[in-house]
Amino acid sequence: MRTELRDLLDRPEFPGLRRVDLAEGGMVLLLPRRETEVISLQVYFPGGTAYEADQEVGLTNLLLSVMLKGTASRSARQLAQDLASLGTHLSMGSGRHHANLGLQAIPSVLPQALEIFWEVLFEPALEGQELEKERARILEGIKANLDRPLYRAFRLFLEAFYQDTPFRHPVEGYPLTVSRFTLEQVRAYAQGLRAGSPVLAAVGQIEPGEIQEELVARLTDRPRGAPLQARPTDWSETEQVGRSEALESASAWVVIGFPAPALEEQFHGAMLVLDALLGSSLSSRLFTEVRERRGLAYQVGTVYRAYSSPSYLAAYLATDPARQEEAVEVVLNEFSKVTEEGVAEDELELVRRYIVGTYLMGGESSDRLAERLALYHAHGLGPQFGFEVLKQVLDLSPEWIRDAAAQYFHDPVVAVVGPALEKASEDE
Amino acid sequence: MGLIFEELVGGPAFLSPTYRAPLPNGVPLLVRPKRDPPLVAVETWLAAGAAREISVPGGTSHFLEHMIFKGTPDLPPGTVDRRVKEMGGYTNAGTSVEYTHYYVVALASRWRDALRLLWDVVTGPALPQEEVERERQVIGEEIARKEDDPEGKLGLLFLAALFPDHPYGAPILGTTESLAGINRTVLETYHRVWYRPPHLVLSVSGAVEPHEVLEAALELAVIEPGAPPEILPLPGPPLSAVQTAHRPVEQAYVASGYRTPGREDLALSYALEVLAAVLGRGRASRLHQRLVEDESLAVSVSAWTWALADAGCLGIRALLPPDRVQAAREVLEEEINRILLEGLGEEELQRARTLLAADLAYGNEEAASQGAMLAEYELLLGDAGEALRYLDRLEAVTAEALHDIAERVLRPEGQAMAVVLPNGGGGRED
């Protein structure tokens, strides 16, 4: 099996990939896939949380929302109808280091879909009435997010974990910031965003020779100006921190997290292993201990958020409030165990296979492939990054895994959202 | 042997080719070869869901789903998932009103192991007694988790209003009370009825050779047919009063809808899908334009349909500030009346068809999605080929037919509504 996995990883991750560098920064990536009937485009610009001052938190998200509300030649309604008539979807996303716009289309309508895509990207109307509508919708959406206990628990965790850095902020912003953005601010931010170096990935049933010229020309001829400037994001690890927030919920929602290596750091592969070992799949350690053996939770798992900046691995679960302390203790104990005892080779081998297999599964969807391709290049990682990391994973030793755990799994940040429990009396 | 391995013809390229063979044990086998990437998805679909829980406690189907993963007499608890990991894959399952399905997605080179493993655990589970008690606790936590989710709570309320005192409207997870009535005997008996032909479908999709899959499927253990199921009574009319729950939330979560005929009228089911797309699929839809854009009443709105065997639903969901619920209801009523009075235009109809067809393509690139779609159609309609005819069915829907159906279905006596509001109210309600 190991040989089979190596053989799979020794081929190009993106076979047939064509890359064209733009004259003044940025690139176009074209990946034809004959076996699919769809086309996905993703374009990433430098932007997002790392480019927003504290009083600008949520500006990227607001801008992207308003961009989808009309162009120089189409009203918001006309834009929606024209997209629907083509069966085409436009999407947007704001992250830590990038803002992205996406397109999903069927091949027969690509020319018309692209025409709309460029209008939205380079000639959005950004007009006052639509700005106000989107502002109102986002403000109500912020409230709706807080209706979800797991979201609140993660927010609490991120605020404690990232302390004074921009990464503690939610991408949608706060009521105080979003309510104050002006149209001039939004337009100025749009200019700065478009002036950055774009990475565009087109994946699916495309003929590179037919669309390459248009994609390159449109991005090369985009309006210029001063690109956005990234803010300082210096961060130092926290000491052990606990935060809690009262909520009249049936369950206590718990997030326990630790620092983790960034994408290019030496322990990144090891952390992928630890994430899978601890919290992915129905036989992960947390699933086995928290749910199967003790019945403490239905939902328990881990997430490893690896960025090109301070990253984290966090466990999360929902449990009976009366057993919340037990749940936290069990989770922390599993992290301690892997730090002290490491992982046996046979268990490690299962995790290696799981990681490689599930990574390949992520490459079936054109949309996810386009995101992966664009993100790797936007971070300067190159097209073989994913497979190279997986090859490292195949060679990682149990000792290396334990070293990674020892380096990162100390001083947890614990966030709990749930009913306030009565404190035990001092005599007990 | 005379076994027919039929290629299902027609349909979109992402479902072509698809092969079907009725196995000697009465289980239909579907194979959808897809060369790249080198993965395989094996699915088993069983006609066991909340709708079958007539003389067993509510939540039995879902409880059994949990117990299947506890292994077989030869596979102790915890080993099933490890076996799947060893194949470079993952496994999971889901229970709905009319079905439960299990799947393994793994590296294609291990397709035989995946097929064998899934078949063995689904048809021959051990159902260890000590695990029954542990799972009762876990499912209790799952129920509590759903109580904390306003969308989850809304769904429970709405279905209970639409299909009162009927298994269609019962919570799939059961209740803490009904869970207490589920024991190993109940699970074992239920398994003997429903995890048998003719209530079972097997599909394999991915980088496989169809005839090799057929040969391997013929070697799977033979299982005796299940007992005939009880006849489900027809559901009574929906509740007229708005069903309301309060939660520690800031927004209002609203579901409104109409009872419709079920799959017994297939042409109507397709027409209702188009109607739902016109009403609430995407930004160009009528309700999005009125409620979100024109009136700024809602944060989001969508419409959907659900066709069960002998009843169905056209539903609308909205997320909005609590003080706008009444105004939104009035707008919704206006839009329904507009459809009844004016009908739908051809341009709007074509937009809906185009969107549905495109979304079908976007959502079915993966072998697992393709296999699941085929298995679902085979189980619920007895004909996987109907999945390949989906686009043709959409094209056959006319504006006149839609208007007739709207008049038939969009009637006050068939309407139900549910709302989740913030604690302390915050919105007008009937």
Short mmCIF file of C-alpha atoms in Angstrom, two decimals, chain A residues 1 4-5 8 11 33 35-38 68-69 77 80-81 84-89 104-106 130 133 137 140 143-144 147 149 247-251 253 281-284 291-299 319-320 323 350 353-354 357 360-361 364-366 368, chain B residues 12-14 34 36-39 66 69-70 78 81-82 85-91 105-107 109-110 134-135 137-138 141-142 144-145 147-148 150 248-251 253 283-284 289 292-294 296 299 319 321 324 351 354-355 358-359 361-362 365-367 423:
data_model
loop_
_atom_site.label_atom_id
_atom_site.label_comp_id
_atom_site.label_asym_id
_atom_site.label_seq_id
_atom_site.Cartn_x
_atom_site.Cartn_y
_atom_site.Cartn_z
CA MET A 1 0.00 0.00 0.00
CA GLU A 4 0.87 2.54 -4.17
CA LEU A 5 0.56 5.80 -2.24
CA LEU A 8 0.08 8.23 -6.68
CA ARG A 11 2.76 12.08 -10.52
CA ARG A 33 -10.20 18.44 -16.83
CA GLU A 35 -13.96 14.28 -17.30
CA THR A 36 -16.10 17.05 -15.87
CA GLU A 37 -18.92 19.13 -17.30
CA VAL A 38 -18.32 22.28 -15.31
CA LEU A 68 -22.33 41.37 -6.39
CA LYS A 69 -25.09 44.00 -6.39
CA ARG A 77 -31.79 42.64 -10.31
CA ALA A 80 -29.10 38.27 -10.72
CA GLN A 81 -31.39 37.45 -13.65
CA ALA A 84 -29.60 32.72 -13.40
CA SER A 85 -30.38 32.64 -17.12
CA LEU A 86 -26.93 31.19 -17.68
CA GLY A 87 -27.11 28.82 -14.71
CA THR A 88 -23.99 30.58 -13.44
CA HIS A 89 -23.00 31.28 -9.86
CA GLN A 104 -19.11 28.41 -11.62
CA ALA A 105 -20.41 27.93 -15.13
CA ILE A 106 -21.24 25.28 -17.68
CA GLU A 130 -27.08 48.79 -2.53
CA LYS A 133 -28.93 47.16 1.81
CA ARG A 137 -28.06 42.47 5.73
CA GLU A 140 -28.45 41.14 10.74
CA LYS A 143 -26.65 38.56 14.88
CA ALA A 144 -27.62 35.32 13.19
CA ASP A 147 -27.33 32.41 17.35
CA PRO A 149 -23.38 28.24 19.94
CA LEU A 247 -25.80 31.00 27.27
CA GLU A 248 -29.10 29.26 28.01
CA SER A 249 -28.31 26.30 25.84
CA ALA A 250 -29.07 22.60 26.26
CA SER A 251 -25.37 21.75 25.77
CA TRP A 253 -20.02 24.07 23.71
CA SER A 281 -12.82 10.06 11.46
CA LEU A 282 -14.87 7.71 13.57
CA SER A 283 -11.81 6.01 15.07
CA SER A 284 -9.87 9.11 16.04
CA ARG A 291 -17.91 9.65 22.49
CA GLU A 292 -17.49 5.89 22.19
CA ARG A 293 -16.10 5.08 25.63
CA ARG A 294 -17.70 7.78 27.77
CA GLY A 295 -20.76 8.97 25.82
CA LEU A 296 -19.76 12.55 26.64
CA ALA A 297 -20.67 14.06 23.28
CA TYR A 298 -22.27 13.35 19.95
CA GLN A 299 -20.15 15.89 18.09
CA THR A 319 -21.62 18.06 25.97
CA ASP A 320 -23.97 17.90 28.91
CA ARG A 323 -20.14 16.92 32.49
CA LEU A 350 -3.45 4.07 9.26
CA ARG A 353 -3.20 6.33 4.44
CA TYR A 354 -6.26 8.23 5.61
CA GLY A 357 -6.76 9.19 0.50
CA LEU A 360 -7.12 12.98 -3.17
CA MET A 361 -10.87 13.02 -2.56
CA GLU A 364 -12.64 15.62 -7.42
CA SER A 365 -14.51 18.91 -7.34
CA SER A 366 -13.43 21.58 -9.82
CA ARG A 368 -12.24 22.91 -4.59
CA PRO B 12 -26.18 13.87 -18.64
CA ALA B 13 -22.56 12.93 -19.27
CA PHE B 14 -21.72 12.90 -15.55
CA LYS B 34 -15.58 7.06 -13.40
CA ASP B 36 -10.34 9.71 -12.56
CA PRO B 37 -9.28 10.23 -9.77
CA PRO B 38 -8.43 6.70 -8.53
CA LEU B 39 -11.18 6.56 -5.91
CA HIS B 66 -25.35 4.26 15.04
CA PHE B 69 -20.71 0.95 13.09
CA LYS B 70 -20.18 -1.13 16.22
CA GLY B 78 -13.81 0.49 16.64
CA ASP B 81 -13.40 2.70 10.76
CA ARG B 82 -9.81 1.50 11.16
CA LYS B 85 -8.68 4.11 7.06
CA GLU B 86 -6.41 1.28 6.03
CA MET B 87 -8.03 1.54 2.58
CA GLY B 88 -7.16 5.25 2.54
CA GLY B 89 -10.76 6.26 3.04
CA TYR B 90 -13.55 7.32 5.32
CA THR B 91 -17.02 6.09 6.17
CA VAL B 105 -15.12 6.22 0.03
CA ALA B 106 -11.65 4.81 -0.46
CA LEU B 107 -8.74 4.40 -2.86
CA SER B 109 -7.40 -0.23 -5.58
CA ARG B 110 -9.27 -1.32 -2.45
CA ARG B 134 -23.57 3.90 25.39
CA GLU B 135 -25.23 4.95 22.15
CA GLN B 137 -26.37 8.44 25.85
CA VAL B 138 -24.67 9.69 22.69
CA GLU B 141 -26.44 14.44 23.35
CA GLU B 142 -27.30 14.61 19.66
CA ALA B 144 -29.64 18.23 22.95
CA ARG B 145 -27.34 19.59 20.27
CA GLU B 147 -32.25 21.80 20.49
CA ASP B 148 -29.48 24.41 20.51
CA PRO B 150 -32.41 27.23 15.77
CA PRO B 248 -31.73 32.32 23.24
CA VAL B 249 -31.33 33.79 19.75
CA GLU B 250 -31.52 37.25 18.23
CA GLN B 251 -33.14 36.46 14.92
CA TYR B 253 -36.34 31.57 11.91
CA ARG B 283 -31.00 35.88 -6.02
CA ALA B 284 -33.23 36.15 -9.09
CA GLN B 289 -36.19 39.88 -4.79
CA VAL B 292 -34.43 40.58 0.71
CA GLU B 293 -33.91 43.19 -2.00
CA ASP B 294 -37.09 45.25 -2.46
CA SER B 296 -35.30 44.55 3.07
CA VAL B 299 -31.54 38.30 5.61
CA LEU B 319 -34.10 34.24 8.37
CA PRO B 321 -35.33 40.16 12.41
CA ARG B 324 -40.46 41.79 10.58
CA ARG B 351 -34.35 30.50 -15.81
CA THR B 354 -31.45 26.32 -16.34
CA LEU B 355 -30.52 26.87 -12.71
CA ALA B 358 -26.64 23.62 -13.80
CA ASP B 359 -26.81 22.93 -10.07
CA ALA B 361 -23.96 19.31 -12.74
CA TYR B 362 -22.14 21.35 -10.09
CA GLU B 365 -18.75 15.90 -10.03
CA GLU B 366 -17.75 13.44 -7.34
CA ALA B 367 -18.13 9.68 -7.58
CA ASN B 423 -36.75 34.43 24.30
#
